[in-house]
Amino acid sequence: MRIILCGFGVVGQSLARLFDSRADDLYAGYGLKPRIVGVFDSMGGASSPSGLDLKRLVDVKKEYGTVKKYATAKSMSGVDMIKNLDADVLIETTASNYKDAEPGMTHITTAMKKRMHVISVNKGPLALAFPSLMELAIYNQVMFRFSGTVGGGTPILNYAKNSLKGEQITSFSGILNGTTNYILSNMSQGMTFRAALKDAQNRGYVEADESLDLDGLDAAAKLVILANWIMGMKVTMPDIKCTGIRDVTTSDIKKAAKTKSAVKLIASCEKELVVAPKEIPADDPLCVNGTLNAIAFTSEHSGTQTIIGKGAGGMETASSILRDLLDIRQEIAGK
Ligand code: HSE
């Protein structure tokens, strides 16, 4: 399977390591031979129709900060690479941006128009244009997969879509942002918001643009993806009522604790789509701490089920990409 990889940050490098370490069993177990024929970061790209050497790619990135130095040949821009290289699947891992979704949006639409299947862990394009991207994928008869956009390696989307197949999910609510959960968990142990934020930053949890976590945009983007994919809604970011955690005070948290509850940033799909801090009973399975994510789906006949897991991380997200790739591989083989 020929792949173009957009972005070579933590997730892209984890994916290269995963492909390298699992090469034998992916082929033996699934008939999958992933071949990265092109990769680019913000400074340039590297390509080889026969497949790039994954270890070398990671080493070059580590040494020079860009994959551009992989070869001496003049490197192509990302979009030129997508237009000119022959590949089966585009994997989009560049940073999420909720203003115009670029550059991910152009990568994805260019690939779909070239009839490439697409896997995205970049939430921006889905948050701003889920319904039209789905239409574009259908029009061009390509598969579009994005299981890593919600829950990282925890298969939240697959659970609701596949394991609850045939069920009518009536509502769901969850903790979809690990960073704010870490901050709120620490505040419940007595830390101030500032100190908890600083701690989360020191551990590398907080997005480069902290507003994406603190103002609820990351959780809202995940809610958009869930609402479209699971509930069949046609919604985008402006349809979400979104409040972040900046105004949550230590006294709000103490007040909640008196009734054996905790304040959590909850994304919910009930009568409307809302992201906001909410008190959750401490004994509710949803009430997880640290960087964990959790989501409770309520369906017509199966009651409420809660999935808990790590919502971020390079290897976890790379594992979600592999899941999507195997799905695409199986669909193609079944045709
Ligand atoms: N900033 C996100 C979080 C990363 O904290 O959950 C995963 O999307």
mmCIF file of C-alpha atoms and ligand atoms in Angstrom:
data_model
loop_
_atom_site.group_PDB
_atom_site.id
_atom_site.type_symbol
_atom_site.label_atom_id
_atom_site.label_comp_id
_atom_site.label_asym_id
_atom_site.label_seq_id
_atom_site.Cartn_x
_atom_site.Cartn_y
_atom_site.Cartn_z
ATOM 1 C CA MET A 1 0.000 0.000 0.000
ATOM 2 C CA ARG A 2 1.588 3.263 -1.150
ATOM 3 C CA ILE A 3 1.236 6.087 1.338
ATOM 4 C CA ILE A 4 1.847 9.830 1.365
ATOM 5 C CA LEU A 5 2.322 11.101 4.901
ATOM 6 C CA CYS A 6 1.496 14.766 5.585
ATOM 7 C CA GLY A 7 3.336 15.998 8.660
ATOM 8 C CA PHE A 8 6.209 14.291 10.446
ATOM 9 C CA GLY A 9 5.781 15.388 14.035
ATOM 10 C CA VAL A 10 5.214 13.140 17.041
ATOM 11 C CA VAL A 11 2.392 11.175 15.371
ATOM 12 C CA GLY A 12 4.098 10.831 11.973
ATOM 13 C CA GLN A 13 7.337 9.630 13.552
ATOM 14 C CA SER A 14 5.472 7.213 15.814
ATOM 15 C CA LEU A 15 3.731 5.815 12.748
ATOM 16 C CA ALA A 16 7.058 5.310 10.960
ATOM 17 C CA ARG A 17 8.364 3.447 14.029
ATOM 18 C CA LEU A 18 5.204 1.374 14.247
ATOM 19 C CA PHE A 19 5.373 0.363 10.563
ATOM 20 C CA ASP A 20 9.042 -0.495 10.966
ATOM 21 C CA SER A 21 8.654 -2.591 14.116
ATOM 22 C CA ARG A 22 5.536 -4.400 12.901
ATOM 23 C CA ALA A 23 6.532 -4.922 9.258
ATOM 24 C CA ASP A 24 6.690 -8.729 9.424
ATOM 25 C CA ASP A 25 3.507 -9.399 11.329
ATOM 26 C CA LEU A 26 1.493 -6.814 9.405
ATOM 27 C CA TYR A 27 2.367 -8.660 6.221
ATOM 28 C CA ALA A 28 1.932 -12.139 7.688
ATOM 29 C CA GLY A 29 -1.282 -11.377 9.563
ATOM 30 C CA TYR A 30 -3.029 -8.910 7.305
ATOM 31 C CA GLY A 31 -1.210 -8.912 3.956
ATOM 32 C CA LEU A 32 -0.384 -5.259 4.595
ATOM 33 C CA LYS A 33 2.886 -3.855 3.327
ATOM 34 C CA PRO A 34 2.822 -0.129 4.066
ATOM 35 C CA ARG A 35 5.210 1.780 1.830
ATOM 36 C CA ILE A 36 5.668 5.496 2.550
ATOM 37 C CA VAL A 37 6.422 6.908 -0.906
ATOM 38 C CA GLY A 38 6.303 10.540 0.169
ATOM 39 C CA VAL A 39 6.465 12.498 3.393
ATOM 40 C CA PHE A 40 6.627 16.186 4.094
ATOM 41 C CA ASP A 41 6.808 18.580 7.022
ATOM 42 C CA SER A 42 6.551 22.365 7.104
ATOM 43 C CA MET A 43 10.108 22.763 5.711
ATOM 44 C CA GLY A 44 10.040 20.321 2.807
ATOM 45 C CA GLY A 45 9.621 16.724 1.776
ATOM 46 C CA ALA A 46 11.221 13.465 0.705
ATOM 47 C CA SER A 47 9.915 10.954 -1.769
ATOM 48 C CA SER A 48 10.764 7.640 -3.356
ATOM 49 C CA PRO A 49 8.353 5.607 -5.513
ATOM 50 C CA SER A 50 9.832 2.394 -4.108
ATOM 51 C CA GLY A 51 9.330 3.490 -0.491
ATOM 52 C CA LEU A 52 11.398 5.519 1.957
ATOM 53 C CA ASP A 53 13.621 3.943 4.587
ATOM 54 C CA LEU A 54 11.681 4.497 7.799
ATOM 55 C CA LYS A 55 14.570 4.376 10.257
ATOM 56 C CA ARG A 56 16.547 6.819 8.173
ATOM 57 C CA LEU A 57 13.568 9.135 7.907
ATOM 58 C CA VAL A 58 13.267 9.304 11.706
ATOM 59 C CA ASP A 59 17.039 9.816 12.083
ATOM 60 C CA VAL A 60 17.110 12.605 9.490
ATOM 61 C CA LYS A 61 14.205 14.377 11.174
ATOM 62 C CA LYS A 62 15.929 14.085 14.539
ATOM 63 C CA GLU A 63 19.215 15.438 13.231
ATOM 64 C CA TYR A 64 18.019 18.240 10.930
ATOM 65 C CA GLY A 65 14.502 18.983 12.170
ATOM 66 C CA THR A 66 13.086 18.246 8.710
ATOM 67 C CA VAL A 67 12.710 15.277 6.365
ATOM 68 C CA LYS A 68 13.818 17.539 3.508
ATOM 69 C CA LYS A 69 17.432 16.491 4.178
ATOM 70 C CA TYR A 70 16.635 12.826 3.442
ATOM 71 C CA ALA A 71 17.834 13.281 -0.148
ATOM 72 C CA THR A 72 19.798 15.893 -2.005
ATOM 73 C CA ALA A 73 17.181 16.159 -4.759
ATOM 74 C CA LYS A 74 15.069 19.315 -4.799
ATOM 75 C CA SER A 75 12.122 18.652 -2.535
ATOM 76 C CA MET A 76 8.530 19.084 -3.701
ATOM 77 C CA SER A 77 5.944 21.088 -1.793
ATOM 78 C CA GLY A 78 3.330 19.033 0.035
ATOM 79 C CA VAL A 79 0.553 19.792 -2.436
ATOM 80 C CA ASP A 80 2.820 19.100 -5.437
ATOM 81 C CA MET A 81 3.734 15.794 -3.882
ATOM 82 C CA ILE A 82 0.065 14.850 -3.522
ATOM 83 C CA LYS A 83 -0.616 15.955 -7.104
ATOM 84 C CA ASN A 84 2.402 14.258 -8.686
ATOM 85 C CA LEU A 85 3.174 11.117 -6.695
ATOM 86 C CA ASP A 86 1.219 7.920 -7.242
ATOM 87 C CA ALA A 87 -0.148 6.659 -3.925
ATOM 88 C CA ASP A 88 -3.145 4.736 -2.597
ATOM 89 C CA VAL A 89 -3.638 6.455 0.746
ATOM 90 C CA LEU A 90 -2.991 9.910 2.146
ATOM 91 C CA ILE A 91 -2.388 10.136 5.894
ATOM 92 C CA GLU A 92 -2.938 13.648 7.219
ATOM 93 C CA THR A 93 -1.223 14.399 10.543
ATOM 94 C CA THR A 94 -0.569 18.145 10.377
ATOM 95 C CA ALA A 95 -1.779 20.338 13.260
ATOM 96 C CA SER A 96 -5.489 21.035 13.700
ATOM 97 C CA ASN A 97 -6.503 24.583 12.921
ATOM 98 C CA TYR A 98 -10.063 25.774 13.490
ATOM 99 C CA LYS A 99 -9.813 29.066 11.575
ATOM 100 C CA ASP A 100 -9.532 27.750 8.010
ATOM 101 C CA ALA A 101 -8.441 24.115 8.587
ATOM 102 C CA GLU A 102 -5.344 24.636 6.434
ATOM 103 C CA PRO A 103 -3.048 23.148 5.325
ATOM 104 C CA GLY A 104 -4.863 19.892 6.104
ATOM 105 C CA MET A 105 -7.982 20.816 4.150
ATOM 106 C CA THR A 106 -6.078 21.302 0.885
ATOM 107 C CA HIS A 107 -4.129 18.073 1.435
ATOM 108 C CA ILE A 108 -7.312 16.075 1.971
ATOM 109 C CA THR A 109 -9.383 17.572 -0.850
ATOM 110 C CA THR A 110 -6.489 17.342 -3.341
ATOM 111 C CA ALA A 111 -5.979 13.679 -2.450
ATOM 112 C CA MET A 112 -9.672 12.815 -2.680
ATOM 113 C CA LYS A 113 -9.946 14.476 -6.089
ATOM 114 C CA LYS A 114 -7.006 12.296 -7.157
ATOM 115 C CA ARG A 115 -8.969 9.267 -5.936
ATOM 116 C CA MET A 116 -6.734 8.536 -2.978
ATOM 117 C CA HIS A 117 -8.221 7.124 0.202
ATOM 118 C CA VAL A 118 -7.685 9.428 3.164
ATOM 119 C CA ILE A 119 -6.931 8.881 6.841
ATOM 120 C CA SER A 120 -6.928 12.031 8.960
ATOM 121 C CA VAL A 121 -5.968 12.523 12.580
ATOM 122 C CA ASN A 122 -6.131 16.257 11.934
ATOM 123 C CA LYS A 123 -9.456 17.429 13.352
ATOM 124 C CA GLY A 124 -9.576 20.867 11.694
ATOM 125 C CA PRO A 125 -10.973 19.870 8.287
ATOM 126 C CA LEU A 126 -13.583 17.592 9.866
ATOM 127 C CA ALA A 127 -14.630 20.185 12.434
ATOM 128 C CA LEU A 128 -15.149 22.880 9.818
ATOM 129 C CA ALA A 129 -16.431 20.859 6.884
ATOM 130 C CA PHE A 130 -17.438 17.324 7.860
ATOM 131 C CA PRO A 131 -20.566 17.122 5.663
ATOM 132 C CA SER A 132 -18.848 18.420 2.511
ATOM 133 C CA LEU A 133 -15.749 16.243 2.994
ATOM 134 C CA MET A 134 -18.005 13.194 3.267
ATOM 135 C CA GLU A 135 -19.752 14.202 0.051
ATOM 136 C CA LEU A 136 -16.407 14.679 -1.686
ATOM 137 C CA ALA A 137 -15.251 11.229 -0.555
ATOM 138 C CA ILE A 138 -18.460 9.611 -1.800
ATOM 139 C CA TYR A 139 -18.347 11.521 -5.101
ATOM 140 C CA ASN A 140 -14.772 10.383 -5.732
ATOM 141 C CA GLN A 141 -15.493 6.859 -4.443
ATOM 142 C CA VAL A 142 -12.734 6.923 -1.854
ATOM 143 C CA MET A 143 -12.687 5.845 1.773
ATOM 144 C CA PHE A 144 -12.292 8.488 4.446
ATOM 145 C CA ARG A 145 -11.247 7.315 7.916
ATOM 146 C CA PHE A 146 -10.494 9.363 11.033
ATOM 147 C CA SER A 147 -10.724 7.104 14.062
ATOM 148 C CA GLY A 148 -7.782 8.839 15.792
ATOM 149 C CA THR A 149 -9.534 12.209 15.859
ATOM 150 C CA VAL A 150 -11.637 11.241 18.884
ATOM 151 C CA GLY A 151 -10.081 9.321 21.765
ATOM 152 C CA GLY A 152 -6.634 8.824 20.171
ATOM 153 C CA GLY A 153 -5.966 5.090 20.379
ATOM 154 C CA THR A 154 -9.244 4.396 22.224
ATOM 155 C CA PRO A 155 -11.686 3.287 19.501
ATOM 156 C CA ILE A 156 -14.595 5.529 20.506
ATOM 157 C CA LEU A 157 -15.901 6.158 16.993
ATOM 158 C CA ASN A 158 -15.587 2.506 15.978
ATOM 159 C CA TYR A 159 -17.341 1.364 19.149
ATOM 160 C CA ALA A 160 -20.361 3.561 18.555
ATOM 161 C CA LYS A 161 -20.503 2.975 14.807
ATOM 162 C CA ASN A 162 -19.689 -0.746 14.649
ATOM 163 C CA SER A 163 -20.151 -2.386 18.048
ATOM 164 C CA LEU A 164 -23.495 -0.641 18.556
ATOM 165 C CA LYS A 165 -24.547 -1.311 14.955
ATOM 166 C CA GLY A 166 -28.325 -1.408 14.596
ATOM 167 C CA GLU A 167 -28.846 0.392 17.892
ATOM 168 C CA GLN A 168 -30.304 3.853 18.077
ATOM 169 C CA ILE A 169 -27.925 5.991 20.113
ATOM 170 C CA THR A 170 -30.180 8.580 21.723
ATOM 171 C CA SER A 171 -27.557 10.706 23.469
ATOM 172 C CA PHE A 172 -23.956 10.743 24.602
ATOM 173 C CA SER A 173 -21.707 12.785 26.809
ATOM 174 C CA GLY A 174 -18.056 12.604 27.625
ATOM 175 C CA ILE A 175 -14.706 13.972 28.625
ATOM 176 C CA LEU A 176 -12.988 14.355 25.272
ATOM 177 C CA ASN A 177 -10.026 16.559 26.175
ATOM 178 C CA GLY A 178 -7.282 15.045 28.323
ATOM 179 C CA THR A 179 -5.451 18.292 29.052
ATOM 180 C CA THR A 180 -8.383 20.065 30.684
ATOM 181 C CA ASN A 181 -9.211 16.882 32.562
ATOM 182 C CA TYR A 182 -5.665 16.829 33.935
ATOM 183 C CA ILE A 183 -5.926 20.473 34.986
ATOM 184 C CA LEU A 184 -9.341 20.031 36.642
ATOM 185 C CA SER A 185 -8.178 16.824 38.376
ATOM 186 C CA ASN A 186 -5.185 18.679 39.824
ATOM 187 C CA MET A 187 -7.384 21.589 40.896
ATOM 188 C CA SER A 188 -9.545 19.101 42.804
ATOM 189 C CA GLN A 189 -6.371 18.173 44.726
ATOM 190 C CA GLY A 190 -5.923 21.801 45.766
ATOM 191 C CA MET A 191 -3.805 23.298 42.959
ATOM 192 C CA THR A 192 -4.733 26.679 41.523
ATOM 193 C CA PHE A 193 -5.710 26.921 37.843
ATOM 194 C CA ARG A 194 -2.410 28.686 37.045
ATOM 195 C CA ALA A 195 -0.279 26.047 38.806
ATOM 196 C CA ALA A 196 -2.227 23.186 37.243
ATOM 197 C CA LEU A 197 -1.870 24.745 33.785
ATOM 198 C CA LYS A 198 1.862 25.225 34.284
ATOM 199 C CA ASP A 199 2.238 21.595 35.374
ATOM 200 C CA ALA A 200 0.305 20.388 32.307
ATOM 201 C CA GLN A 201 2.492 22.588 30.081
ATOM 202 C CA ASN A 202 5.681 21.237 31.642
ATOM 203 C CA ARG A 203 4.515 17.715 30.893
ATOM 204 C CA GLY A 204 3.882 18.633 27.248
ATOM 205 C CA TYR A 205 0.122 18.015 27.422
ATOM 206 C CA VAL A 206 -1.072 21.472 26.392
ATOM 207 C CA GLU A 207 -1.483 22.328 22.690
ATOM 208 C CA ALA A 208 0.926 24.956 21.273
ATOM 209 C CA ASP A 209 -2.116 27.227 21.139
ATOM 210 C CA GLU A 210 -3.413 26.694 24.692
ATOM 211 C CA SER A 211 -6.787 28.132 23.745
ATOM 212 C CA LEU A 212 -7.608 24.933 21.814
ATOM 213 C CA ASP A 213 -7.637 23.035 25.107
ATOM 214 C CA LEU A 214 -8.655 25.705 27.629
ATOM 215 C CA ASP A 215 -11.486 27.281 25.630
ATOM 216 C CA GLY A 216 -12.988 23.938 24.681
ATOM 217 C CA LEU A 217 -12.246 24.084 20.927
ATOM 218 C CA ASP A 218 -10.565 20.676 20.840
ATOM 219 C CA ALA A 219 -13.507 19.095 22.689
ATOM 220 C CA ALA A 220 -15.957 20.939 20.410
ATOM 221 C CA ALA A 221 -14.178 19.634 17.287
ATOM 222 C CA LYS A 222 -14.460 16.079 18.622
ATOM 223 C CA LEU A 223 -18.132 16.657 19.394
ATOM 224 C CA VAL A 224 -18.714 17.781 15.785
ATOM 225 C CA ILE A 225 -17.051 14.603 14.506
ATOM 226 C CA LEU A 226 -19.118 12.384 16.818
ATOM 227 C CA ALA A 227 -22.384 14.166 15.997
ATOM 228 C CA ASN A 228 -21.848 13.760 12.255
ATOM 229 C CA TRP A 229 -20.483 10.236 12.259
ATOM 230 C CA ILE A 230 -22.561 8.666 15.014
ATOM 231 C CA MET A 231 -25.787 10.656 15.000
ATOM 232 C CA GLY A 232 -25.963 11.480 11.287
ATOM 233 C CA MET A 233 -26.188 15.220 11.981
ATOM 234 C CA LYS A 234 -24.799 17.698 9.497
ATOM 235 C CA VAL A 235 -23.071 20.126 11.837
ATOM 236 C CA THR A 236 -19.832 22.100 12.039
ATOM 237 C CA MET A 237 -18.013 24.092 14.757
ATOM 238 C CA PRO A 238 -20.386 27.092 14.864
ATOM 239 C CA ASP A 239 -23.233 24.719 15.847
ATOM 240 C CA ILE A 240 -21.562 23.928 19.181
ATOM 241 C CA LYS A 241 -22.300 25.984 22.306
ATOM 242 C CA CYS A 242 -18.826 26.080 23.740
ATOM 243 C CA THR A 243 -17.488 27.226 27.121
ATOM 244 C CA GLY A 244 -14.005 26.317 28.308
ATOM 245 C CA ILE A 245 -12.522 25.950 31.783
ATOM 246 C CA ARG A 246 -10.854 29.346 32.302
ATOM 247 C CA ASP A 247 -13.632 30.521 34.621
ATOM 248 C CA VAL A 248 -13.733 27.381 36.786
ATOM 249 C CA THR A 249 -12.589 28.395 40.257
ATOM 250 C CA THR A 250 -11.229 26.432 43.189
ATOM 251 C CA SER A 251 -14.424 27.297 45.071
ATOM 252 C CA ASP A 252 -16.564 25.752 42.249
ATOM 253 C CA ILE A 253 -14.536 22.592 42.670
ATOM 254 C CA LYS A 254 -14.827 22.600 46.476
ATOM 255 C CA LYS A 255 -18.579 23.173 46.211
ATOM 256 C CA ALA A 256 -18.906 20.153 43.886
ATOM 257 C CA ALA A 257 -16.810 18.018 46.256
ATOM 258 C CA LYS A 258 -19.287 18.707 49.098
ATOM 259 C CA THR A 259 -21.950 16.792 47.120
ATOM 260 C CA LYS A 260 -19.431 14.052 46.156
ATOM 261 C CA SER A 261 -19.106 15.419 42.637
ATOM 262 C CA ALA A 262 -16.319 16.769 40.439
ATOM 263 C CA VAL A 263 -16.233 19.522 37.832
ATOM 264 C CA LYS A 264 -15.412 18.142 34.392
ATOM 265 C CA LEU A 265 -15.380 19.644 30.891
ATOM 266 C CA ILE A 266 -18.246 17.715 29.331
ATOM 267 C CA ALA A 267 -19.104 17.497 25.647
ATOM 268 C CA SER A 268 -22.683 16.396 25.232
ATOM 269 C CA CYS A 269 -25.160 15.595 22.515
ATOM 270 C CA GLU A 270 -28.611 15.672 24.021
ATOM 271 C CA LYS A 271 -31.180 18.274 22.976
ATOM 272 C CA GLU A 272 -28.314 20.416 21.721
ATOM 273 C CA LEU A 273 -24.562 20.138 21.212
ATOM 274 C CA VAL A 274 -22.725 21.642 24.175
ATOM 275 C CA VAL A 275 -19.194 21.770 25.586
ATOM 276 C CA ALA A 276 -19.128 23.212 29.103
ATOM 277 C CA PRO A 277 -17.860 22.540 32.633
ATOM 278 C CA LYS A 278 -20.372 20.414 34.523
ATOM 279 C CA GLU A 279 -20.620 18.694 37.918
ATOM 280 C CA ILE A 280 -20.444 14.896 37.608
ATOM 281 C CA PRO A 281 -21.072 12.491 40.536
ATOM 282 C CA ALA A 282 -17.762 11.006 41.667
ATOM 283 C CA ASP A 283 -19.164 7.472 41.352
ATOM 284 C CA ASP A 284 -20.292 7.953 37.732
ATOM 285 C CA PRO A 285 -18.052 5.848 35.429
ATOM 286 C CA LEU A 286 -17.611 9.012 33.367
ATOM 287 C CA CYS A 287 -15.833 10.695 36.265
ATOM 288 C CA VAL A 288 -12.260 9.732 35.285
ATOM 289 C CA ASN A 289 -9.164 11.647 36.358
ATOM 290 C CA GLY A 290 -5.787 12.663 34.975
ATOM 291 C CA THR A 291 -5.473 12.793 31.199
ATOM 292 C CA LEU A 292 -8.034 10.035 30.620
ATOM 293 C CA ASN A 293 -10.946 10.426 28.229
ATOM 294 C CA ALA A 294 -14.344 8.811 28.828
ATOM 295 C CA ILE A 295 -17.593 8.776 26.912
ATOM 296 C CA ALA A 296 -21.000 7.349 27.800
ATOM 297 C CA PHE A 297 -23.333 6.343 24.961
ATOM 298 C CA THR A 298 -27.000 5.867 25.793
ATOM 299 C CA SER A 299 -28.930 3.770 23.300
ATOM 300 C CA GLU A 300 -32.554 2.808 22.897
ATOM 301 C CA HIS A 301 -32.248 -0.836 23.970
ATOM 302 C CA SER A 302 -28.716 -1.332 25.343
ATOM 303 C CA GLY A 303 -28.739 1.238 28.106
ATOM 304 C CA THR A 304 -25.701 3.373 28.861
ATOM 305 C CA GLN A 305 -22.177 2.148 28.194
ATOM 306 C CA THR A 306 -19.026 4.025 29.058
ATOM 307 C CA ILE A 307 -15.685 3.697 27.299
ATOM 308 C CA ILE A 308 -12.566 4.923 29.074
ATOM 309 C CA GLY A 309 -9.064 5.267 27.683
ATOM 310 C CA LYS A 310 -6.089 7.401 26.838
ATOM 311 C CA GLY A 311 -7.155 10.134 24.444
ATOM 312 C CA ALA A 312 -3.800 11.242 23.103
ATOM 313 C CA GLY A 313 -0.174 10.220 22.625
ATOM 314 C CA GLY A 314 2.019 9.605 19.592
ATOM 315 C CA MET A 315 1.975 5.808 19.577
ATOM 316 C CA GLU A 316 -1.687 5.638 20.584
ATOM 317 C CA THR A 317 -2.676 7.873 17.692
ATOM 318 C CA ALA A 318 -0.358 5.983 15.326
ATOM 319 C CA SER A 319 -2.152 2.813 16.377
ATOM 320 C CA SER A 320 -5.481 4.387 15.370
ATOM 321 C CA ILE A 321 -4.004 5.152 11.937
ATOM 322 C CA LEU A 322 -2.917 1.543 11.560
ATOM 323 C CA ARG A 323 -6.468 0.472 12.478
ATOM 324 C CA ASP A 324 -7.865 2.701 9.729
ATOM 325 C CA LEU A 325 -5.288 1.484 7.242
ATOM 326 C CA LEU A 326 -6.184 -2.152 7.934
ATOM 327 C CA ASP A 327 -9.832 -1.248 7.506
ATOM 328 C CA ILE A 328 -9.094 0.284 4.103
ATOM 329 C CA ARG A 329 -6.924 -2.694 3.160
ATOM 330 C CA GLN A 330 -9.723 -5.102 4.057
ATOM 331 C CA GLU A 331 -12.349 -3.091 2.160
ATOM 332 C CA ILE A 332 -10.160 -3.025 -0.942
ATOM 333 C CA ALA A 333 -9.420 -6.762 -0.668
ATOM 334 C CA GLY A 334 -13.134 -7.522 -0.247
ATOM 335 C CA LYS A 335 -14.094 -5.680 -3.405
HETATM 336 N N1 HSE B 1 -5.090 18.410 23.330
HETATM 337 C C1 HSE B 1 -5.793 17.184 23.171
HETATM 338 C C2 HSE B 1 -6.188 16.640 24.537
HETATM 339 C C3 HSE B 1 -4.944 16.200 22.417
HETATM 340 O O1 HSE B 1 -5.688 17.157 25.529
HETATM 341 O O2 HSE B 1 -7.004 15.739 24.624
HETATM 342 C C4 HSE B 1 -5.705 15.112 21.749
HETATM 343 O O3 HSE B 1 -6.600 15.577 20.788
#
